Tab-separated table of C-alpha atoms in Angstrom:
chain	number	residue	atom	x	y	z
A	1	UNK	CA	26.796	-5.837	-21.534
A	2	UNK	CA	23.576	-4.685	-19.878
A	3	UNK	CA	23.917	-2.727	-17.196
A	4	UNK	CA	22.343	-4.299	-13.650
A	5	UNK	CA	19.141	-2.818	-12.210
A	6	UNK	CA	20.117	-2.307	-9.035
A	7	UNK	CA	17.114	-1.100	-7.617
A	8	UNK	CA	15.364	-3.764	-8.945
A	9	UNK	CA	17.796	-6.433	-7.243
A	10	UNK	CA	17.637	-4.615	-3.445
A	11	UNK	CA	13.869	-3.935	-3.868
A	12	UNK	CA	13.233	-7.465	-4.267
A	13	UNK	CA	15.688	-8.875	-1.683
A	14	UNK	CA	14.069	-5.974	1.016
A	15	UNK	CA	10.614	-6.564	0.161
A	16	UNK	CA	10.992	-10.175	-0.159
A	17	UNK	CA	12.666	-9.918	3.400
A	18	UNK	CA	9.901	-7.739	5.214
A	19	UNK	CA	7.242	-9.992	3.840
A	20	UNK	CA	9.283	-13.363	4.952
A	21	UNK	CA	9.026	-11.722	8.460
A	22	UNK	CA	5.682	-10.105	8.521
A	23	UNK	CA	4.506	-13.340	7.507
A	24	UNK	CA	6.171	-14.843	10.252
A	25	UNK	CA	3.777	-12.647	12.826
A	26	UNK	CA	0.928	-14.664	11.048
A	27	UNK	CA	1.881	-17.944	12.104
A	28	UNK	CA	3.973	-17.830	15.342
A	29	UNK	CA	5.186	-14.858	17.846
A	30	UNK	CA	7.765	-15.432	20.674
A	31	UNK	CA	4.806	-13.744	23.423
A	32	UNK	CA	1.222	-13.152	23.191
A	33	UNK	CA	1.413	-9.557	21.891
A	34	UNK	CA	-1.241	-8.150	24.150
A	35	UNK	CA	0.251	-9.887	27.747
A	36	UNK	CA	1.425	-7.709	30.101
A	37	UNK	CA	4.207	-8.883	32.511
A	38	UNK	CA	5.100	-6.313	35.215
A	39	UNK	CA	8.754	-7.971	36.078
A	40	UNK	CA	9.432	-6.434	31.945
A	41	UNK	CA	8.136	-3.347	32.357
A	42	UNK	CA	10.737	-0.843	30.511
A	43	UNK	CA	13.305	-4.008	29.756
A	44	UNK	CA	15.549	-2.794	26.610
A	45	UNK	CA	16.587	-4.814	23.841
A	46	UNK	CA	17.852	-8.120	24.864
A	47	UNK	CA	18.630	-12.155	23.983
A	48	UNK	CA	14.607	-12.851	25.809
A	49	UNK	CA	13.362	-9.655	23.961
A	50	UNK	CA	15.076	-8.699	20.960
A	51	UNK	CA	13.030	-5.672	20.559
A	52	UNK	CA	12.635	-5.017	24.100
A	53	UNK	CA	9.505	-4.132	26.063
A	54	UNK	CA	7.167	-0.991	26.702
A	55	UNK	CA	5.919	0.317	30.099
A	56	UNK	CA	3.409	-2.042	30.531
A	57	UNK	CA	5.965	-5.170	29.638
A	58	UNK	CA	4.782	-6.195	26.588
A	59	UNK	CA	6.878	-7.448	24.488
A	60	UNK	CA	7.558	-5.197	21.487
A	61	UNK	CA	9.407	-7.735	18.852
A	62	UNK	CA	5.689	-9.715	19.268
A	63	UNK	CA	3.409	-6.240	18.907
A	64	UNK	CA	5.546	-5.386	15.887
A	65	UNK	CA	5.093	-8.325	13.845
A	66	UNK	CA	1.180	-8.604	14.757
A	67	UNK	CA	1.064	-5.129	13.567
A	68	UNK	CA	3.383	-4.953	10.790
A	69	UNK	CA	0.867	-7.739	9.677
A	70	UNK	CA	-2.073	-5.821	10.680
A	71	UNK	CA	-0.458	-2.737	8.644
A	72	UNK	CA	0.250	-4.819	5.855
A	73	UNK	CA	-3.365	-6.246	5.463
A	74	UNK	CA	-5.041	-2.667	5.276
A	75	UNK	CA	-2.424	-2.249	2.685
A	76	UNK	CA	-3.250	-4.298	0.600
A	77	UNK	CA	-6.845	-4.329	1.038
A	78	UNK	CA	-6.837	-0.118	0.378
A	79	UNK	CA	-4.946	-0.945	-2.845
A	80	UNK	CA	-6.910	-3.831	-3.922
A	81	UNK	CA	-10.272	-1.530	-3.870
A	82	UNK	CA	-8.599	1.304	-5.475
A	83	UNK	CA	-6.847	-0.453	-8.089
A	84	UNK	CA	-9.610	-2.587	-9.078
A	85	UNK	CA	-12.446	-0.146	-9.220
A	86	UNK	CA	-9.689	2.246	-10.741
A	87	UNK	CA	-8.483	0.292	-13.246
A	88	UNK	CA	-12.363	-0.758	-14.481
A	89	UNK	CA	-13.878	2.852	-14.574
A	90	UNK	CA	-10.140	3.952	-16.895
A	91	UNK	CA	-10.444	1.688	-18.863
A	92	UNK	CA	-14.494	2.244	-19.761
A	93	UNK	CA	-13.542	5.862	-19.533
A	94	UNK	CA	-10.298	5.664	-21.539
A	95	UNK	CA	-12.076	2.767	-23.883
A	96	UNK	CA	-15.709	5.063	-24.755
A	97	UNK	CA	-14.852	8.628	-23.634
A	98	UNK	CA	-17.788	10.673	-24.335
A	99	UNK	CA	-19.993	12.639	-21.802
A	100	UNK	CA	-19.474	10.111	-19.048
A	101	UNK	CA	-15.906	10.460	-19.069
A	102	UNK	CA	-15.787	13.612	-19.083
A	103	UNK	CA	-17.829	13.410	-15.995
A	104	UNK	CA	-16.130	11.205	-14.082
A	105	UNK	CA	-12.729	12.902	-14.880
A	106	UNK	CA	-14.313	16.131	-13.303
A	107	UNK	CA	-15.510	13.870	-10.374
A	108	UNK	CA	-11.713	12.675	-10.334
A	109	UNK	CA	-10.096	15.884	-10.059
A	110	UNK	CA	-12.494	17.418	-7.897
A	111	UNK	CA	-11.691	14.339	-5.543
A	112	UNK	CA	-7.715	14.161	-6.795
A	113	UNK	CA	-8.028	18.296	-5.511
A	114	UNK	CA	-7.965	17.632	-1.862
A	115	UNK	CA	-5.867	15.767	0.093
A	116	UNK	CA	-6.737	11.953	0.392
A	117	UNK	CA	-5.488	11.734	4.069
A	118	UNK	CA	-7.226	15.154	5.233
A	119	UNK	CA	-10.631	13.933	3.195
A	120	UNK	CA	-10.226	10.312	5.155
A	121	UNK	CA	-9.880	12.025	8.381
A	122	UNK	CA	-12.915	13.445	7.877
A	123	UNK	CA	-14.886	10.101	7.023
A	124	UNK	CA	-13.393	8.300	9.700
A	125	UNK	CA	-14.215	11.291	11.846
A	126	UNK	CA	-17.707	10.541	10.957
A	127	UNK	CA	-17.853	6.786	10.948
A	128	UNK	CA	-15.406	6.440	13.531
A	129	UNK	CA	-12.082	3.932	14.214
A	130	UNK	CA	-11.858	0.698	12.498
A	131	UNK	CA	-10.401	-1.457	10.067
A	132	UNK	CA	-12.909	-1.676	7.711
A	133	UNK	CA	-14.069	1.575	7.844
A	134	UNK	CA	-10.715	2.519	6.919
A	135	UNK	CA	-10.177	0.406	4.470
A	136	UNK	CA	-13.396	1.843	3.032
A	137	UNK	CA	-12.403	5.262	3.259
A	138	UNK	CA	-8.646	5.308	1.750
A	139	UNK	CA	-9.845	2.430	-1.073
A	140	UNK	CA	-12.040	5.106	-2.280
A	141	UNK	CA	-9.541	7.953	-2.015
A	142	UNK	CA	-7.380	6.001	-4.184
A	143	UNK	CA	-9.758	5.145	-6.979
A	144	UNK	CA	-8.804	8.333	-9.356
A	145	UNK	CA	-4.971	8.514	-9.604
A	146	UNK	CA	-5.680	4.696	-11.120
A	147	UNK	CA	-8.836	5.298	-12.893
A	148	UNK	CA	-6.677	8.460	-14.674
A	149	UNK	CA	-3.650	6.542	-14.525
A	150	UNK	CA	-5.348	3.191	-16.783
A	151	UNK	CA	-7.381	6.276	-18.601
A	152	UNK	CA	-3.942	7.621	-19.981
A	153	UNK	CA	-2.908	3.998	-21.360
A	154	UNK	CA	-6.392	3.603	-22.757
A	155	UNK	CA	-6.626	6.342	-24.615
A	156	UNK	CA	-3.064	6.000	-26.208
A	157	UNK	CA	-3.996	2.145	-27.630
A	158	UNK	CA	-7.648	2.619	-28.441
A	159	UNK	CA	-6.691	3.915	-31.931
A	160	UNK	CA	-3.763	1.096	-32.654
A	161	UNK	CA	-3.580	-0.704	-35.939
A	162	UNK	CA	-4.758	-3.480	-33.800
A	163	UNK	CA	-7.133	-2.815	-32.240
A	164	UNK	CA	-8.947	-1.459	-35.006
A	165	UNK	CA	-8.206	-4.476	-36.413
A	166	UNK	CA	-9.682	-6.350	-33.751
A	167	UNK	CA	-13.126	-4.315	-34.430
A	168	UNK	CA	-13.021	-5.159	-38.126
A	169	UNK	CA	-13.006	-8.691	-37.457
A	170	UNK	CA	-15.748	-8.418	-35.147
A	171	UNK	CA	-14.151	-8.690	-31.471
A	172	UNK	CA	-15.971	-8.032	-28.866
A	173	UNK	CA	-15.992	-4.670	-26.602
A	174	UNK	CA	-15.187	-6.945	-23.660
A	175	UNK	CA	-12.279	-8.819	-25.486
A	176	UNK	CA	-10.360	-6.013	-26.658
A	177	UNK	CA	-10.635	-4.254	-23.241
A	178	UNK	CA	-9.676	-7.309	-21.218
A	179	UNK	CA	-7.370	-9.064	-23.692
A	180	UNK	CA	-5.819	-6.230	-25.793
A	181	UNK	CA	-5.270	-3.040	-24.551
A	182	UNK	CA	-5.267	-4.343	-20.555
A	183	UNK	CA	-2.043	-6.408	-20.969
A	184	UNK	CA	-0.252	-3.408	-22.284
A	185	UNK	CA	-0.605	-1.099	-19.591
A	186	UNK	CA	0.441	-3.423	-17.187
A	187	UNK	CA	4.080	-2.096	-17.074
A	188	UNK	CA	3.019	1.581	-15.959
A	189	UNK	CA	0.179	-0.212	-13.537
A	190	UNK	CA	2.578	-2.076	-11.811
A	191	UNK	CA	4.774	1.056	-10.876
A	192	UNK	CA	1.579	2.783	-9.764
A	193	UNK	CA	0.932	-0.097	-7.742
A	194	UNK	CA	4.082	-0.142	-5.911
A	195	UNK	CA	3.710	3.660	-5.273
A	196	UNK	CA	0.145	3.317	-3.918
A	197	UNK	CA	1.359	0.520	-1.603
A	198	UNK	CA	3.347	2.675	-0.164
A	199	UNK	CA	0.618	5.503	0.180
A	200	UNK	CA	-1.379	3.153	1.409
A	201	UNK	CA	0.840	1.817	4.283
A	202	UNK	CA	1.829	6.374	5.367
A	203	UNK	CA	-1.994	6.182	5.113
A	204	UNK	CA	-2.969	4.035	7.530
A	205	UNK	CA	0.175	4.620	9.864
A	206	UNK	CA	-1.260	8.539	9.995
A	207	UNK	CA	-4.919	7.327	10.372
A	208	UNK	CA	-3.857	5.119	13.498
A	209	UNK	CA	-1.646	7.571	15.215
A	210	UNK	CA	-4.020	10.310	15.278
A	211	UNK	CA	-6.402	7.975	17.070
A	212	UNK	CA	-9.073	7.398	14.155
A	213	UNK	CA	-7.607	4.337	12.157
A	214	UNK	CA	-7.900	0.782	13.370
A	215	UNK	CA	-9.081	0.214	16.936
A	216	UNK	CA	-6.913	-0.572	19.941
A	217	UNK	CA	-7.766	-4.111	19.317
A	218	UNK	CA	-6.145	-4.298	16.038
A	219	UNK	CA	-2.823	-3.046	16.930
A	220	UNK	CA	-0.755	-1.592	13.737
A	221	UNK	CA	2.448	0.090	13.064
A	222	UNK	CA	0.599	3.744	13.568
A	223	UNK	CA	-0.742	2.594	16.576
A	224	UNK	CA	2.210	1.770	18.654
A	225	UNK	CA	3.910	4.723	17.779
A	226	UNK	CA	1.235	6.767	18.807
A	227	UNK	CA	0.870	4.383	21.928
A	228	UNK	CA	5.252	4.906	22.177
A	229	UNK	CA	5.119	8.603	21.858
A	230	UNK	CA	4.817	8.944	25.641
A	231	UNK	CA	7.948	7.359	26.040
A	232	UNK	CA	9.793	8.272	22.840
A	233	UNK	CA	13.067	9.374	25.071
A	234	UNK	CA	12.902	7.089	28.137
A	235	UNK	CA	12.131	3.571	26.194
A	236	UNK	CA	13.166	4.590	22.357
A	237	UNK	CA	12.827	1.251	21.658
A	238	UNK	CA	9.239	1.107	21.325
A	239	UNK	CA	9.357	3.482	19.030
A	240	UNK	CA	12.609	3.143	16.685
A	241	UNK	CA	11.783	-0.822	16.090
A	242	UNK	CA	8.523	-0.318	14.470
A	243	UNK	CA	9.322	2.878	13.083
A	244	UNK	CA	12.407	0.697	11.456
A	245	UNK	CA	9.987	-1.798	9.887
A	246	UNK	CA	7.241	0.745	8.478
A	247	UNK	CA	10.434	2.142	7.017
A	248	UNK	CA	12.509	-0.918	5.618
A	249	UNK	CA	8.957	-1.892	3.817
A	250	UNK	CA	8.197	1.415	2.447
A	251	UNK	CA	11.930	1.674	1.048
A	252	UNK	CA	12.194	-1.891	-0.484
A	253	UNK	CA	8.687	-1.481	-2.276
A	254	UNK	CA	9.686	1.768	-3.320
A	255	UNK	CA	12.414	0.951	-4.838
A	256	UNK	CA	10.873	-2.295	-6.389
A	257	UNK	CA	8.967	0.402	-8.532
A	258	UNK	CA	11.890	2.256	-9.612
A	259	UNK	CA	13.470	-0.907	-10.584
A	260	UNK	CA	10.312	-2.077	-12.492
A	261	UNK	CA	10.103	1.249	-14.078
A	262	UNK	CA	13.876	0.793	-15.245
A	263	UNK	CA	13.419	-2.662	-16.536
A	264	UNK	CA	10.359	-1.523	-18.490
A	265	UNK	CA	11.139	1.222	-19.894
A	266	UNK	CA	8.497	3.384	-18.187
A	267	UNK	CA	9.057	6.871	-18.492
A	268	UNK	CA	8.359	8.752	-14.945
């Protein structure tokens, strides 16, 4: 009898969970997240505000889910231009080699050699606070661990019975890379995909908090705890609740991976 991933099963349930209620904050929030009502200034957790309310009585249970969502979006935005670009540049690297790969692996680890939040910091420093600007910033960061990471499967099916067979029968470049080789690194992409999700989301929380990620327009996760840190012992509650989420979504995505890399055999 096989045994049951386990991982797999409460990495699904948790993620599936914190998306069901992220989502939520897209469609519909108990109070405007941004109103400030003076009578709820400093209100704790409570049947009108489950997640209570900060000094200036906004409701936190509403700011949490607007930026949970906001967090969420970066997210995914930061992995879709790493992974992309990543995965295209391995797999012409891994694919051709040659001098250009060699070059661009250099290019890689001289990036890969600093650390991705310290070398957005200092981007962001430059072209200041915003969502796009860090989406820019950490998408490009994250291109190398997935243009190395595709590289590695590349490289270990470019010299397979068939593909070579594929050549001999006159295949196209394009076809093999796209329809060949690509499906089979899919099992070690999608790990790397959970565990940049979750890079992504520490990213962005530690761009926000120290003042230079989104704007105070865009509320996220890293900005509220930044904004709670003030109060972190008189209202905790501003601070534990989103703190909680940033947590649960990191932990059931992470462990979505580790179930993924169990049920495919993917050696860490």
């Amino acid at each position: 009898m096989k045994k049951k991933n386990w991982y797999l099963t409460i990495g699904c349930v948790l993620t599936a969970c914190m998306l069901i209620f992220i989502a939520t904050g897209f469609l519909w929030t108990p109070y405007e997240p941004s109103a400030m009502n003076a009578a709820d200034r400093g209100t704790g957790p409570c049947a009108q505000h489950l997640f209570g309310c900060d000094s200036y009585g906004r409701d936190i249970f509403s700011r949490t889910l607007e930026g949970a969502g906001s967090t969420l979006t970066i997210a995914l935005a930061v992995l879709a231009v790493g992974a992309v670009s990543g995965l295209l540049i391995g797999a012409l690297c891994g694919y051709y080699g040659g001098g250009l790969d060699a070059l661009i692996m250099r290019l890689c680890d001289a990036i890969a050699a600093f650390p991705s939040v310290l070398l957005a910091m200092v981007v962001l420093a430059v072209t200041g606070p915003g969502k796009y600007n860090v989406i820019g910033a950490l998408g490009v960061l994250f291109i190398p661990s997935f243009a190395r990471l595709v590289r590695g499967e590349f490289l270990k099916y470019r010299d397979r019975d068939f593909v070579l067979s594929a050549k001999l029968m006159g295949v196209s470049d394009c076809r093999i890379i796209f329809v060949h080789i690509l499906p089979n690194t899919w099992p070690v992409l999608l790990s790397g995909l959970t565990i940049g999700f979750n890079n992504a989301v520490l990213a962005e929380a530690s761009m926000s908090y120290l003042g230079i990620g989104v704007s105070a327009q865009e509320p996220s996760i890293g900005y509220m705890l930044k904004d709670a840190q003030a109060v972190l012992f008189t209202l905790p509650w501003c601070t534990v609740f989103p703190a909680l989420v940033a947590v649960l979504l990191i932990l059931g995505m992470g462990l979505l991976g580790e179930g993924l890399r169990d049920r495919m055999g993917v050696v860490s």
